[in-house]
CSV table of C-alpha atoms and ligand atoms in Angstrom, one decimal:
chain,number,residue,atom,x,y,z
A,1,UNK,CA,0.0,0.0,0.0
A,2,UNK,CA,1.2,3.4,-0.8
A,3,UNK,CA,0.7,6.2,1.7
A,4,UNK,CA,-1.7,8.9,0.7
A,5,UNK,CA,-0.4,12.3,-0.4
A,6,UNK,CA,-2.6,15.3,-0.6
A,7,UNK,CA,-2.8,18.1,-3.1
A,8,UNK,CA,-1.0,21.2,-1.7
A,9,UNK,CA,-1.2,23.5,-4.7
A,10,UNK,CA,-2.5,23.8,-8.2
A,11,UNK,CA,-1.3,26.4,-10.6
A,12,UNK,CA,-2.1,27.0,-14.3
A,13,UNK,CA,-0.7,29.2,-17.1
A,14,UNK,CA,-1.3,30.0,-20.7
A,15,UNK,CA,1.1,28.3,-23.1
A,16,UNK,CA,1.0,27.8,-26.9
A,17,UNK,CA,0.1,24.6,-28.8
A,18,UNK,CA,1.5,23.2,-32.0
A,19,UNK,CA,-0.6,25.6,-34.1
A,20,UNK,CA,0.7,28.6,-32.1
A,21,UNK,CA,-2.6,29.0,-30.3
A,22,UNK,CA,-3.0,29.4,-26.5
A,23,UNK,CA,-3.8,26.4,-24.4
A,24,UNK,CA,-3.9,25.6,-20.6
A,25,UNK,CA,-1.0,24.0,-18.7
A,26,UNK,CA,-1.5,23.0,-15.1
A,27,UNK,CA,0.9,22.1,-12.3
A,28,UNK,CA,-0.1,20.0,-9.3
A,29,UNK,CA,2.2,19.8,-6.3
A,30,UNK,CA,1.5,17.4,-3.4
A,31,UNK,CA,2.3,18.0,0.3
A,32,UNK,CA,5.2,15.5,0.0
A,33,UNK,CA,6.7,17.5,-2.9
A,34,UNK,CA,5.6,15.1,-5.7
A,35,UNK,CA,4.7,17.0,-8.8
A,36,UNK,CA,2.6,16.6,-12.0
A,37,UNK,CA,2.3,18.8,-15.0
A,38,UNK,CA,-0.1,18.5,-18.0
A,39,UNK,CA,-1.4,20.4,-21.0
A,40,UNK,CA,-4.8,20.4,-22.6
A,41,UNK,CA,-4.9,19.6,-26.3
A,42,UNK,CA,-7.3,21.4,-28.7
A,43,UNK,CA,-9.1,20.3,-31.9
A,44,UNK,CA,-10.0,22.0,-35.2
A,45,UNK,CA,-12.7,19.7,-36.5
A,46,UNK,CA,-14.6,19.7,-33.3
A,47,UNK,CA,-17.9,17.8,-32.7
A,48,UNK,CA,-20.8,20.0,-31.5
A,49,UNK,CA,-21.4,17.7,-28.5
A,50,UNK,CA,-17.8,18.0,-27.1
A,51,UNK,CA,-17.1,19.4,-23.7
A,52,UNK,CA,-16.7,23.1,-23.9
A,53,UNK,CA,-13.3,24.7,-24.6
A,54,UNK,CA,-13.3,28.1,-22.9
A,55,UNK,CA,-11.7,30.9,-24.9
A,56,UNK,CA,-11.5,34.5,-23.9
A,57,UNK,CA,-13.0,36.0,-27.0
A,58,UNK,CA,-10.9,39.1,-26.6
A,59,UNK,CA,-9.9,40.2,-30.1
A,60,UNK,CA,-7.0,42.2,-28.7
A,61,UNK,CA,-5.2,39.0,-27.7
A,62,UNK,CA,-4.5,36.0,-29.9
A,63,UNK,CA,-7.5,36.7,-32.1
A,64,UNK,CA,-9.9,36.0,-29.2
A,65,UNK,CA,-8.3,32.6,-28.7
A,66,UNK,CA,-6.6,33.3,-25.3
A,67,UNK,CA,-7.4,31.0,-22.4
A,68,UNK,CA,-6.7,33.5,-19.5
A,69,UNK,CA,-10.2,33.0,-18.2
A,70,UNK,CA,-9.7,29.2,-18.0
A,71,UNK,CA,-6.3,29.7,-16.4
A,72,UNK,CA,-7.9,32.1,-13.8
A,73,UNK,CA,-10.6,29.5,-13.2
A,74,UNK,CA,-7.9,26.9,-12.2
A,75,UNK,CA,-6.0,29.3,-10.0
A,76,UNK,CA,-9.0,30.9,-8.4
A,77,UNK,CA,-11.7,28.2,-8.3
A,78,UNK,CA,-10.4,24.6,-8.9
A,79,UNK,CA,-7.2,25.0,-6.8
A,80,UNK,CA,-9.1,25.8,-3.6
A,81,UNK,CA,-11.8,23.2,-4.4
A,82,UNK,CA,-9.4,20.3,-4.6
A,83,UNK,CA,-6.6,21.4,-2.2
A,84,UNK,CA,-6.3,18.8,0.6
A,85,UNK,CA,-7.8,15.9,-1.4
A,86,UNK,CA,-5.9,12.6,-1.6
A,87,UNK,CA,-4.2,12.5,-5.0
A,88,UNK,CA,-5.0,8.8,-5.3
A,89,UNK,CA,-8.7,9.5,-5.5
A,90,UNK,CA,-8.9,10.7,-9.1
A,91,UNK,CA,-12.6,10.1,-9.4
A,92,UNK,CA,-13.4,12.2,-6.3
A,93,UNK,CA,-11.2,15.0,-7.5
A,94,UNK,CA,-12.8,14.9,-11.0
A,95,UNK,CA,-16.3,14.9,-9.4
A,96,UNK,CA,-15.4,18.0,-7.3
A,97,UNK,CA,-14.2,19.8,-10.4
A,98,UNK,CA,-17.4,18.9,-12.3
A,99,UNK,CA,-19.5,20.0,-9.3
A,100,UNK,CA,-17.6,23.3,-9.1
A,101,UNK,CA,-18.5,23.9,-12.7
A,102,UNK,CA,-22.0,22.7,-12.4
A,103,UNK,CA,-22.8,22.1,-16.1
A,104,UNK,CA,-22.7,18.9,-18.1
A,105,UNK,CA,-20.4,20.3,-20.8
A,106,UNK,CA,-18.1,22.2,-18.3
A,107,UNK,CA,-18.9,25.5,-19.9
A,108,UNK,CA,-18.4,27.7,-16.8
A,109,UNK,CA,-14.9,26.6,-15.8
A,110,UNK,CA,-13.9,25.3,-19.2
A,111,UNK,CA,-13.1,21.7,-20.1
A,112,UNK,CA,-9.6,22.9,-21.0
A,113,UNK,CA,-9.1,24.1,-17.4
A,114,UNK,CA,-10.6,21.0,-15.8
A,115,UNK,CA,-8.8,18.5,-18.0
A,116,UNK,CA,-5.3,20.0,-17.6
A,117,UNK,CA,-5.8,19.7,-13.8
A,118,UNK,CA,-7.3,16.2,-14.0
A,119,UNK,CA,-4.3,15.0,-16.1
A,120,UNK,CA,-1.7,16.8,-13.8
A,121,UNK,CA,-3.3,15.1,-10.8
A,122,UNK,CA,-2.8,11.7,-12.4
A,123,UNK,CA,0.8,12.6,-13.2
A,124,UNK,CA,1.5,13.7,-9.6
A,125,UNK,CA,-0.1,10.5,-8.3
A,126,UNK,CA,2.2,8.4,-10.5
A,127,UNK,CA,5.2,10.3,-9.3
A,128,UNK,CA,4.1,9.9,-5.7
A,129,UNK,CA,3.7,6.2,-6.2
A,130,UNK,CA,7.0,5.9,-8.1
A,131,UNK,CA,5.4,4.0,-11.0
A,132,UNK,CA,5.2,4.9,-14.7
A,133,UNK,CA,2.1,6.9,-15.5
A,134,UNK,CA,0.6,4.0,-17.5
A,135,UNK,CA,0.8,1.7,-14.5
A,136,UNK,CA,-1.0,4.3,-12.3
A,137,UNK,CA,-3.7,4.8,-15.0
A,138,UNK,CA,-4.1,1.0,-15.4
A,139,UNK,CA,-4.6,0.7,-11.7
A,140,UNK,CA,-7.2,3.4,-11.7
A,141,UNK,CA,-9.1,1.8,-14.6
A,142,UNK,CA,-8.5,-1.8,-13.6
A,143,UNK,CA,-7.3,-2.6,-17.1
A,144,UNK,CA,-4.5,-4.8,-18.6
A,145,UNK,CA,-1.9,-2.6,-20.3
A,146,UNK,CA,-0.6,-3.4,-23.8
A,147,UNK,CA,1.4,-1.6,-26.6
A,148,UNK,CA,-1.1,0.0,-29.1
A,149,UNK,CA,-1.1,-0.4,-32.9
A,150,UNK,CA,-0.6,3.1,-34.4
A,151,UNK,CA,-2.9,4.6,-37.0
A,152,UNK,CA,-1.0,7.3,-38.6
A,153,UNK,CA,-1.8,10.2,-41.0
A,154,UNK,CA,0.1,10.0,-44.3
A,155,UNK,CA,-2.1,12.4,-46.4
A,156,UNK,CA,-4.3,15.1,-45.0
A,157,UNK,CA,-7.1,17.4,-46.2
A,158,UNK,CA,-10.2,18.9,-44.5
A,159,UNK,CA,-9.9,21.4,-41.7
A,160,UNK,CA,-6.2,20.3,-41.1
A,161,UNK,CA,-5.0,21.3,-44.6
A,162,UNK,CA,-6.9,24.4,-45.7
A,163,UNK,CA,-9.6,22.1,-47.1
A,164,UNK,CA,-7.1,20.9,-49.8
A,165,UNK,CA,-9.0,17.6,-50.0
A,166,UNK,CA,-12.6,16.9,-48.8
A,167,UNK,CA,-11.6,13.9,-46.6
A,168,UNK,CA,-9.6,14.9,-43.6
A,169,UNK,CA,-7.2,12.1,-43.1
A,170,UNK,CA,-5.7,9.2,-45.1
A,171,UNK,CA,-4.0,7.1,-42.5
A,172,UNK,CA,-1.8,4.0,-42.5
A,173,UNK,CA,-2.1,1.0,-40.1
A,174,UNK,CA,0.9,-1.3,-40.3
A,175,UNK,CA,-1.1,-4.4,-39.9
A,176,UNK,CA,1.8,-6.7,-40.5
A,177,UNK,CA,4.0,-5.3,-37.7
A,178,UNK,CA,5.0,-7.7,-35.0
A,179,UNK,CA,6.0,-5.0,-32.5
A,180,UNK,CA,5.4,-1.3,-31.8
A,181,UNK,CA,8.9,-0.4,-32.9
A,182,UNK,CA,8.5,-2.3,-36.1
A,183,UNK,CA,5.2,-0.6,-36.7
A,184,UNK,CA,6.8,2.8,-36.3
A,185,UNK,CA,9.6,2.0,-38.7
A,186,UNK,CA,7.1,0.9,-41.4
A,187,UNK,CA,5.2,4.1,-40.9
A,188,UNK,CA,8.3,6.2,-41.2
A,189,UNK,CA,9.3,4.4,-44.4
A,190,UNK,CA,5.9,5.0,-46.0
A,191,UNK,CA,5.9,8.6,-45.0
A,192,UNK,CA,9.3,9.0,-46.7
A,193,UNK,CA,8.1,7.0,-49.8
A,194,UNK,CA,5.0,9.2,-50.2
A,195,UNK,CA,7.1,12.4,-50.0
A,196,UNK,CA,9.5,11.0,-52.6
A,197,UNK,CA,6.6,9.9,-54.9
A,198,UNK,CA,5.0,13.3,-54.6
A,199,UNK,CA,8.2,15.1,-55.4
A,200,UNK,CA,8.8,12.9,-58.4
A,201,UNK,CA,5.4,13.8,-59.7
A,202,UNK,CA,5.9,17.5,-59.1
A,203,UNK,CA,3.2,17.6,-56.5
A,204,UNK,CA,3.3,20.0,-53.6
A,205,UNK,CA,4.3,18.5,-50.2
A,206,UNK,CA,2.7,21.0,-47.9
A,207,UNK,CA,2.4,20.0,-44.3
A,208,UNK,CA,-1.0,19.8,-42.6
A,209,UNK,CA,-1.7,20.5,-38.9
A,210,UNK,CA,-0.9,17.0,-37.8
A,211,UNK,CA,2.2,16.6,-40.1
A,212,UNK,CA,0.4,14.7,-42.9
A,213,UNK,CA,1.2,15.7,-46.4
A,214,UNK,CA,-1.3,17.8,-48.4
A,215,UNK,CA,-0.8,17.1,-52.1
A,216,UNK,CA,-3.7,19.3,-53.2
A,217,UNK,CA,-5.6,16.5,-54.9
A,218,UNK,CA,-9.2,17.1,-55.8
A,219,UNK,CA,-10.5,13.6,-55.6
A,220,UNK,CA,-10.2,11.0,-52.8
A,221,UNK,CA,-9.4,8.3,-55.3
A,222,UNK,CA,-6.1,10.1,-56.2
A,223,UNK,CA,-5.1,10.1,-52.5
A,224,UNK,CA,-6.0,6.4,-52.2
A,225,UNK,CA,-3.9,5.5,-55.2
A,226,UNK,CA,-1.0,7.4,-53.7
A,227,UNK,CA,-1.4,5.6,-50.4
A,228,UNK,CA,-1.2,2.2,-52.1
A,229,UNK,CA,1.8,3.3,-54.2
A,230,UNK,CA,3.6,4.6,-51.1
A,231,UNK,CA,3.1,1.2,-49.4
A,232,UNK,CA,4.5,-0.6,-52.4
A,233,UNK,CA,7.4,1.7,-52.9
A,234,UNK,CA,8.3,1.1,-49.2
A,235,UNK,CA,8.3,-2.7,-50.0
A,236,UNK,CA,5.1,-3.3,-48.1
A,237,UNK,CA,2.1,-5.4,-49.4
A,238,UNK,CA,-1.1,-3.4,-49.4
A,239,UNK,CA,-3.6,-5.1,-47.2
A,240,UNK,CA,-1.2,-7.7,-45.7
A,241,UNK,CA,1.6,-5.4,-44.3
A,242,UNK,CA,-0.1,-2.0,-44.5
A,243,UNK,CA,-3.8,-1.1,-44.6
A,244,UNK,CA,-5.6,2.2,-45.0
A,245,UNK,CA,-7.7,4.0,-42.3
A,246,UNK,CA,-9.9,7.0,-43.3
A,247,UNK,CA,-11.1,9.9,-41.1
A,248,UNK,CA,-13.7,11.5,-43.3
A,249,UNK,CA,-14.7,14.1,-40.6
A,250,UNK,CA,-18.0,14.3,-42.4
A,251,UNK,CA,-19.6,16.7,-39.9
A,252,UNK,CA,-17.3,19.3,-41.5
A,253,UNK,CA,-18.8,18.6,-44.9
A,254,UNK,CA,-22.4,18.7,-43.8
A,255,UNK,CA,-24.4,21.8,-44.7
A,256,UNK,CA,-28.1,22.3,-45.3
A,257,UNK,CA,-28.9,18.5,-44.9
A,258,UNK,CA,-26.3,17.7,-47.6
A,259,UNK,CA,-22.7,16.6,-47.8
A,260,UNK,CA,-20.7,19.1,-49.9
A,261,UNK,CA,-17.5,17.6,-51.4
A,262,UNK,CA,-15.9,20.5,-53.3
A,263,UNK,CA,-12.9,18.5,-54.5
A,264,UNK,CA,-15.2,15.8,-56.0
A,265,UNK,CA,-17.5,18.5,-57.3
A,266,UNK,CA,-20.4,16.7,-55.7
A,267,UNK,CA,-23.3,17.3,-53.3
A,268,UNK,CA,-24.5,14.1,-51.7
A,269,UNK,CA,-27.5,13.0,-49.6
A,270,UNK,CA,-26.6,10.8,-46.6
A,271,UNK,CA,-27.2,7.6,-48.5
A,272,UNK,CA,-25.1,8.8,-51.4
A,273,UNK,CA,-22.3,9.9,-49.1
A,274,UNK,CA,-22.3,6.4,-47.6
A,275,UNK,CA,-22.2,4.9,-51.1
A,276,UNK,CA,-19.3,7.1,-52.0
A,277,UNK,CA,-17.3,5.8,-49.0
A,278,UNK,CA,-18.4,2.2,-49.5
A,279,UNK,CA,-17.0,2.4,-53.0
A,280,UNK,CA,-13.6,3.6,-51.7
A,281,UNK,CA,-13.6,0.9,-49.0
A,282,UNK,CA,-14.3,-1.9,-51.6
A,283,UNK,CA,-11.6,-0.8,-54.0
A,284,UNK,CA,-8.8,-0.2,-51.6
A,285,UNK,CA,-7.4,-2.1,-48.5
A,286,UNK,CA,-9.4,-0.1,-46.0
A,287,UNK,CA,-9.8,-1.5,-42.5
A,288,UNK,CA,-11.1,1.5,-40.5
A,289,UNK,CA,-13.4,4.4,-41.3
A,290,UNK,CA,-14.0,7.3,-38.9
A,291,UNK,CA,-16.9,9.7,-39.0
A,292,UNK,CA,-18.1,8.8,-42.5
A,293,UNK,CA,-21.3,10.7,-41.7
A,294,UNK,CA,-22.5,13.8,-39.7
A,295,UNK,CA,-22.7,13.6,-35.9
A,296,UNK,CA,-26.5,13.7,-36.0
A,297,UNK,CA,-27.1,11.4,-39.0
A,298,UNK,CA,-27.8,8.3,-36.9
A,299,UNK,CA,-29.9,6.5,-39.5
A,300,UNK,CA,-27.2,6.6,-42.1
A,301,UNK,CA,-24.6,5.6,-39.5
A,302,UNK,CA,-26.7,2.5,-38.8
A,303,UNK,CA,-27.0,1.6,-42.4
A,304,UNK,CA,-23.3,2.2,-42.9
A,305,UNK,CA,-22.3,-0.1,-40.1
A,306,UNK,CA,-24.6,-2.8,-41.3
A,307,UNK,CA,-23.2,-2.8,-44.8
A,308,UNK,CA,-19.6,-3.0,-43.8
A,309,UNK,CA,-19.8,-5.4,-40.8
A,310,UNK,CA,-16.1,-6.4,-40.8
A,311,UNK,CA,-14.7,-2.9,-41.2
A,312,UNK,CA,-13.9,-0.8,-38.1
A,313,UNK,CA,-16.4,2.1,-38.0
A,314,UNK,CA,-15.2,4.7,-35.6
A,315,UNK,CA,-17.3,7.4,-34.0
A,316,UNK,CA,-15.4,10.6,-33.2
A,317,UNK,CA,-17.8,13.6,-33.5
A,318,UNK,CA,-20.6,11.0,-33.2
A,319,UNK,CA,-19.5,9.9,-29.7
A,320,UNK,CA,-17.3,12.7,-28.4
A,321,UNK,CA,-15.9,10.3,-25.7
A,322,UNK,CA,-19.2,10.7,-23.9
A,323,UNK,CA,-20.7,7.7,-22.1
A,324,UNK,CA,-24.3,8.6,-23.0
A,325,UNK,CA,-23.6,9.0,-26.7
A,326,UNK,CA,-21.5,5.8,-26.8
A,327,UNK,CA,-24.5,4.0,-25.2
A,328,UNK,CA,-26.8,5.4,-27.9
A,329,UNK,CA,-24.3,4.1,-30.5
A,330,UNK,CA,-24.3,0.7,-28.9
A,331,UNK,CA,-28.0,0.5,-28.8
A,332,UNK,CA,-28.5,1.7,-32.3
A,333,UNK,CA,-25.6,-0.4,-33.7
A,334,UNK,CA,-24.4,2.7,-35.4
A,335,UNK,CA,-20.7,2.0,-35.2
A,336,UNK,CA,-18.3,-0.6,-33.7
A,337,UNK,CA,-15.5,1.6,-32.3
A,338,UNK,CA,-15.0,4.8,-30.4
A,339,UNK,CA,-12.3,7.4,-30.8
A,340,UNK,CA,-11.1,8.4,-27.3
A,341,UNK,CA,-10.1,12.1,-26.8
A,342,UNK,CA,-9.6,13.4,-23.3
A,343,UNK,CA,-10.6,16.9,-24.0
A,344,UNK,CA,-13.9,15.9,-25.6
A,345,UNK,CA,-14.8,14.4,-22.2
A,346,UNK,CA,-13.1,16.8,-19.8
A,347,UNK,CA,-11.7,14.5,-17.1
A,348,UNK,CA,-9.4,11.5,-16.8
A,349,UNK,CA,-12.0,9.4,-15.0
A,350,UNK,CA,-14.7,10.3,-17.4
A,351,UNK,CA,-12.4,9.3,-20.3
A,352,UNK,CA,-11.7,5.9,-18.5
A,353,UNK,CA,-15.5,5.4,-18.1
A,354,UNK,CA,-16.2,6.2,-21.8
A,355,UNK,CA,-13.5,3.7,-22.9
A,356,UNK,CA,-14.8,1.0,-20.5
A,357,UNK,CA,-18.4,1.5,-21.8
A,358,UNK,CA,-17.2,1.1,-25.4
A,359,UNK,CA,-15.0,-1.9,-24.7
A,360,UNK,CA,-17.7,-3.7,-22.6
A,361,UNK,CA,-20.0,-3.7,-25.6
A,362,UNK,CA,-17.3,-5.3,-27.8
A,363,UNK,CA,-16.4,-1.9,-29.5
A,364,UNK,CA,-12.8,-1.2,-30.3
A,365,UNK,CA,-11.2,2.0,-28.9
A,366,UNK,CA,-8.7,4.3,-30.5
A,367,UNK,CA,-7.0,6.8,-28.1
A,368,UNK,CA,-6.4,10.0,-30.1
A,369,UNK,CA,-4.5,13.2,-30.1
A,370,UNK,CA,-6.0,16.5,-31.4
A,371,UNK,CA,-4.8,18.7,-34.2
A,372,UNK,CA,-3.6,21.2,-31.6
A,373,UNK,CA,-1.1,19.4,-29.4
A,374,UNK,CA,1.9,20.1,-27.1
A,375,UNK,CA,4.9,18.3,-25.8
A,376,UNK,CA,2.6,16.5,-23.3
A,377,UNK,CA,2.8,12.7,-23.7
A,378,UNK,CA,-0.1,11.7,-21.5
A,379,UNK,CA,-2.1,10.0,-24.3
A,380,UNK,CA,0.8,7.6,-25.0
A,381,UNK,CA,0.5,6.3,-21.4
A,382,UNK,CA,-3.3,6.4,-21.5
A,383,UNK,CA,-3.4,4.2,-24.6
A,384,UNK,CA,-1.1,1.7,-23.0
A,385,UNK,CA,-2.8,1.7,-19.7
A,386,UNK,CA,-6.3,1.1,-21.1
A,387,UNK,CA,-5.1,-1.7,-23.3
A,388,UNK,CA,-7.0,0.4,-25.9
A,389,UNK,CA,-5.2,-1.5,-28.7
A,390,UNK,CA,-4.9,1.5,-31.0
A,391,UNK,CA,-3.5,5.0,-30.9
A,392,UNK,CA,-3.9,7.9,-33.4
A,393,UNK,CA,-1.2,10.6,-32.9
A,394,UNK,CA,-0.8,12.3,-36.2
A,395,UNK,CA,2.1,11.9,-38.6
A,396,UNK,CA,5.7,11.1,-37.7
A,397,UNK,CA,6.7,14.7,-38.2
A,398,UNK,CA,7.1,17.5,-35.6
A,399,UNK,CA,7.9,17.1,-32.0
A,400,UNK,CA,4.4,17.4,-30.5
A,401,UNK,CA,3.6,14.1,-32.3
A,402,UNK,CA,7.1,12.5,-32.0
A,403,UNK,CA,7.1,13.1,-28.2
A,404,UNK,CA,4.3,10.6,-28.0
A,405,UNK,CA,5.6,8.1,-30.5
A,406,UNK,CA,9.0,8.3,-28.6
A,407,UNK,CA,7.4,7.9,-25.2
A,408,UNK,CA,5.8,4.6,-26.5
A,409,UNK,CA,9.3,3.5,-27.6
A,410,UNK,CA,10.5,4.0,-24.0
A,411,UNK,CA,7.6,2.1,-22.6
A,412,UNK,CA,8.2,-0.7,-25.0
A,413,UNK,CA,11.8,-0.8,-23.9
A,414,UNK,CA,10.7,-1.9,-20.4
A,415,UNK,CA,10.0,-5.2,-22.3
A,416,UNK,CA,7.1,-6.3,-20.2
A,417,UNK,CA,4.1,-5.4,-22.3
A,418,UNK,CA,2.6,-7.4,-25.2
A,419,UNK,CA,1.9,-5.6,-28.5
A,420,UNK,CA,-1.8,-5.5,-29.4
A,421,UNK,CA,-1.0,-5.9,-33.2
A,422,UNK,CA,-4.2,-6.2,-35.1
A,423,UNK,CA,-6.2,-7.7,-32.2
A,424,UNK,CA,-7.5,-4.3,-31.1
A,425,UNK,CA,-8.9,-3.4,-34.6
A,426,UNK,CA,-12.6,-4.2,-34.9
A,427,UNK,CA,-13.2,-6.9,-37.5
A,428,UNK,CA,-10.0,-8.6,-36.6
A,429,UNK,CA,-10.0,-10.4,-33.2
A,430,UNK,CA,-12.3,-7.8,-31.5
A,431,UNK,CA,-15.2,-9.0,-33.6
A,432,UNK,CA,-14.6,-12.7,-32.8
A,433,UNK,CA,-14.4,-11.9,-29.1
A,434,UNK,CA,-17.9,-10.4,-29.0
B,1,2PG,C1,-9.9,14.1,-35.5
B,1,2PG,C2,-8.9,15.0,-34.9
B,1,2PG,C3,-7.5,14.3,-34.9
B,1,2PG,P1,-9.2,17.5,-34.5
B,1,2PG,O1,-10.8,14.6,-36.2
B,1,2PG,O2,-9.9,12.9,-35.3
B,1,2PG,O3,-7.1,14.0,-36.2
B,1,2PG,O4,-8.9,16.2,-35.4
B,1,2PG,O5,-8.3,17.4,-33.3
B,1,2PG,O6,-9.0,18.7,-35.4
B,1,2PG,O7,-10.7,17.4,-34.1
B,2,MG,MG1,-11.9,12.5,-36.4
């Protein structure tokens, strides 16, 4: 048994994320001197049901994107509310913070304020217990840790790339990898191959927010072809060694009850949008599709999931890491996997609950970064701790992403954790386990 340690002080500040925008960083110090620090991430293609990210709205500073109010809420409200609490009781601390806010979507204090503190509390507890963060989180969640399979952006469009392509992300899953480090090497190889192929063809190799390449293609098919060619030129067999995952981020395309795909020159109904994605999934080695439809288009989600029963169908904007919405998805059989983002939920314990809800129903879980990230590596430990099976960090480019990939290399080096491989991807062994 470890002795308890109590929260002595909490302090927040405004720092900048990978897009140069303000975000909240929080420090938690315990009465025995143990310390935890964490930073809230921030999304660009946000779901309307996400917990609230509090921004100052003062045009004189950072175009209204400052987070000084959220910082003040930590320093003036949350700090006194949780001072003296046992750091080991994450759930009680998260509940106090939710009660201090008093709204379901944390709109008074701000989910960015609450989450940064919630994560820093977990970090301080791990330091106090002298265990790696993933061990502490696995103890909190009563889960069995494993090394996740990465799902990595190679080509990007949508809100992350100035709407260069309609679909937001064309990702690679190195399904043939036998270890996390092998998976990472395969990804790096494909990333380099695609850059080379694009340069050879005289295409632009602009970088999107998460480090994916933005070739400026109009049509999704051109991006799919380039994905397959990049696998082959890296010496990988499409489908056997490397497969494709899509994040359509369709809520961003939904306007006036239609899906508007400027690059394709098409406007689709929900059924036509689904058919468009089915067609891509049939012609290319696609194993995972995220947000193929709008966050409120439940009927078409249901139909979509029933037509592609062996493909992983991931709800991001649809579920927003929210237990109630994940339950609705389970009931309606609208998907078979949940994207897990801490800041959509607002607390560490709420995120653990959302993941447990999904997993208990046989859904797969993908722990995910946001387009706005920092050097914080919390999600690497979280994905391991929850035995989520999959992680989505962004491309292997720029240090806010590499910090997390590299943290996973260090965890792997401990040599004690199994690699999830394809077992965490729905339609592989998750489906059989249901
Ligand atoms: C997503 C995320 C991460 P954002 O849609 O899955 O890629 O994007 O953080 O901009 O919501
Ligand atoms: Mg998404």
